[in-house]
XYZ file of C-alpha atoms in Angstrom:
205
model
C 44.172 71.201 161.359
C 44.459 67.413 160.984
C 47.671 66.096 159.720
C 47.763 64.621 156.034
C 49.488 61.627 155.026
C 52.226 61.575 152.419
C 50.397 59.237 150.542
C 47.142 60.814 150.451
C 49.080 64.082 149.149
C 50.617 62.300 146.334
C 47.104 60.841 145.436
C 45.725 64.095 145.237
C 48.528 65.355 142.818
C 47.703 62.509 140.611
C 43.963 63.124 140.673
C 44.891 66.754 139.765
C 46.404 65.759 136.437
C 43.151 64.102 135.222
C 40.911 66.040 132.494
C 38.510 68.361 134.206
C 35.154 66.706 135.057
C 36.393 63.318 135.886
C 34.465 61.409 138.596
C 35.744 59.440 141.345
C 32.830 57.722 141.780
C 34.554 55.121 144.067
C 35.812 57.650 146.681
C 33.444 58.291 149.738
C 31.870 61.600 150.073
C 34.476 64.368 151.351
C 37.449 62.483 150.395
C 38.454 64.869 147.574
C 38.448 67.621 150.182
C 40.453 66.055 152.715
C 43.066 65.017 150.196
C 42.899 68.019 148.265
C 46.409 69.362 146.779
C 47.347 72.654 148.494
C 46.420 75.823 146.398
C 48.665 78.638 144.854
C 48.921 82.444 144.511
C 47.384 83.801 141.731
C 49.130 86.688 139.979
C 46.535 89.542 141.527
C 48.118 88.327 144.902
C 51.770 89.299 144.317
C 52.881 92.722 145.649
C 51.596 95.112 143.071
C 53.883 96.358 140.639
C 53.852 100.144 139.787
C 53.841 99.799 136.031
C 53.237 96.344 134.817
C 50.704 93.568 135.775
C 52.124 90.057 136.997
C 51.416 87.184 134.945
C 51.493 83.415 136.307
C 52.793 80.055 134.756
C 50.920 76.680 134.965
C 51.840 74.908 138.234
C 54.973 72.624 137.591
C 56.359 69.715 139.567
C 59.764 70.046 141.311
C 61.708 73.241 142.428
C 62.023 76.400 140.678
C 65.755 77.364 139.462
C 65.711 80.490 141.536
C 65.335 78.419 144.432
C 67.834 75.761 143.726
C 71.075 77.408 144.816
C 69.469 78.090 148.241
C 66.989 75.280 149.115
C 67.994 72.518 146.591
C 69.740 69.949 148.804
C 66.970 70.686 151.551
C 64.495 69.501 149.277
C 65.921 66.433 147.846
C 63.899 64.015 149.795
C 60.542 65.593 148.940
C 57.954 65.859 146.077
C 56.901 69.537 145.495
C 55.183 71.881 142.843
C 55.829 75.347 142.192
C 54.140 78.175 140.133
C 56.291 81.033 138.673
C 55.174 84.572 138.033
C 56.803 87.519 136.320
C 56.250 91.170 134.985
C 57.279 92.848 131.780
C 59.850 94.627 133.636
C 62.142 91.977 134.992
C 60.534 91.388 138.390
C 59.805 87.977 139.004
C 58.691 85.652 141.700
C 58.107 81.923 142.573
C 55.820 79.773 144.893
C 56.885 76.483 146.036
C 54.489 74.230 147.819
C 56.010 70.925 149.554
C 53.642 68.328 151.038
C 55.347 66.585 153.591
C 52.281 65.220 155.272
C 53.331 64.651 158.906
C 53.285 67.928 160.948
C 56.273 67.510 163.014
C 58.598 66.745 159.870
C 56.917 69.709 157.927
C 57.886 71.906 161.177
C 61.469 70.681 161.056
C 61.744 71.260 157.349
C 60.316 74.851 157.415
C 62.985 75.525 160.499
C 65.797 74.183 158.235
C 64.715 76.416 155.306
C 64.538 79.446 157.386
C 68.111 78.623 158.329
C 69.051 77.996 154.847
C 68.287 81.537 153.753
C 70.982 82.880 156.046
C 73.453 80.307 155.059
C 72.813 80.854 151.204
C 73.466 84.691 151.743
C 76.723 83.961 153.448
C 77.645 81.567 150.602
C 76.834 84.377 147.986
C 79.050 86.933 149.880
C 81.904 84.462 150.294
C 81.767 84.526 146.123
C 84.336 86.456 144.289
C 82.954 89.769 143.073
C 79.715 89.505 145.059
C 78.608 91.264 148.148
C 75.430 90.107 149.895
C 73.446 91.177 152.990
C 70.670 89.571 154.955
C 67.815 91.198 156.661
C 65.209 89.722 158.910
C 61.576 90.896 158.806
C 60.238 88.744 161.523
C 57.687 86.374 161.850
C 53.641 86.281 160.627
C 50.841 84.983 162.667
C 49.495 82.716 160.182
C 48.617 78.960 160.587
C 51.308 77.425 162.076
C 53.536 80.417 161.174
C 55.646 82.207 158.466
C 59.070 84.020 158.693
C 60.188 86.771 156.066
C 63.799 87.574 154.921
C 65.502 89.982 152.646
C 68.649 90.098 150.774
C 70.418 92.059 148.509
C 73.263 91.377 146.262
C 75.730 93.758 144.772
C 78.055 92.630 141.998
C 81.692 94.229 141.363
C 80.392 95.026 137.946
C 77.318 97.219 139.314
C 74.394 95.003 139.029
C 72.387 95.352 142.171
C 69.371 92.832 143.086
C 67.046 92.535 145.756
C 64.962 89.660 146.899
C 62.365 88.810 149.527
C 61.567 85.417 150.525
C 59.166 83.468 153.180
C 58.831 80.260 154.568
C 55.343 79.383 156.025
C 53.609 76.231 157.335
C 50.049 74.782 157.222
C 49.859 71.221 159.014
C 52.079 69.044 157.248
C 52.675 71.378 153.812
C 55.365 73.992 153.648
C 55.140 77.069 151.232
C 58.217 79.203 150.192
C 57.704 82.274 148.095
C 60.458 84.330 146.646
C 60.077 87.852 145.134
C 62.947 89.479 143.096
C 63.937 92.486 141.092
C 66.719 94.822 140.263
C 67.336 97.444 143.413
C 68.279 97.669 147.001
C 66.621 97.121 150.350
C 64.809 100.222 149.961
C 63.028 98.999 146.614
C 61.576 96.092 148.437
C 57.937 95.935 149.140
C 58.167 94.540 152.562
C 54.635 95.194 153.846
C 53.004 94.041 150.555
C 54.997 90.997 150.671
C 53.940 89.959 154.201
C 50.458 90.323 152.980
C 51.255 87.882 150.037
C 52.850 85.435 152.313
C 49.974 85.578 154.660
C 47.264 84.785 151.676
C 49.812 81.918 150.452
C 49.655 80.022 153.437
C 46.092 80.696 154.279
C 45.342 79.726 150.497
C 46.922 76.154 150.923
C 43.767 74.598 152.146
């Protein structure tokens, strides 16, 4: 797919904040499509929860709190937006879209974020009273590719949490999807999460 410039992506984000139905009469035909902001997952596209439906928040500028610990420093130079999801039973998810604009730079960012997952788990495991383990669930053949990871944490006071995280890319845009709930690797819906990741990358544009 064609590269998208950073300037064009930022202009698209500004356009998205206008009231519905506003006409950009000065724009040439097809310009809105070429400069459109990347799309996000809907609640129904998350891994199905056995007893509770997902709800989705509005798209928000910035980086979600749940991703700050692992990815915050890697994303300081970029403009990004995210959508948070949740169920009634403490299962949560977030999708982050980062418009880099340049395909080579986006590839470098995706590679860095993949490495940051492992580094982040190592930092967690080094913390007092926390044990953390990482699993790689491989790559997915979607657009310019995606990789899926899992990590489980166990606290000395008994708390156990499992997370799945994927990093995917379509041209000059990187998307990160994070899913988490109480449990261990056996509780992770890996197959369904891979489907969600594939949908997330395909849906960007």
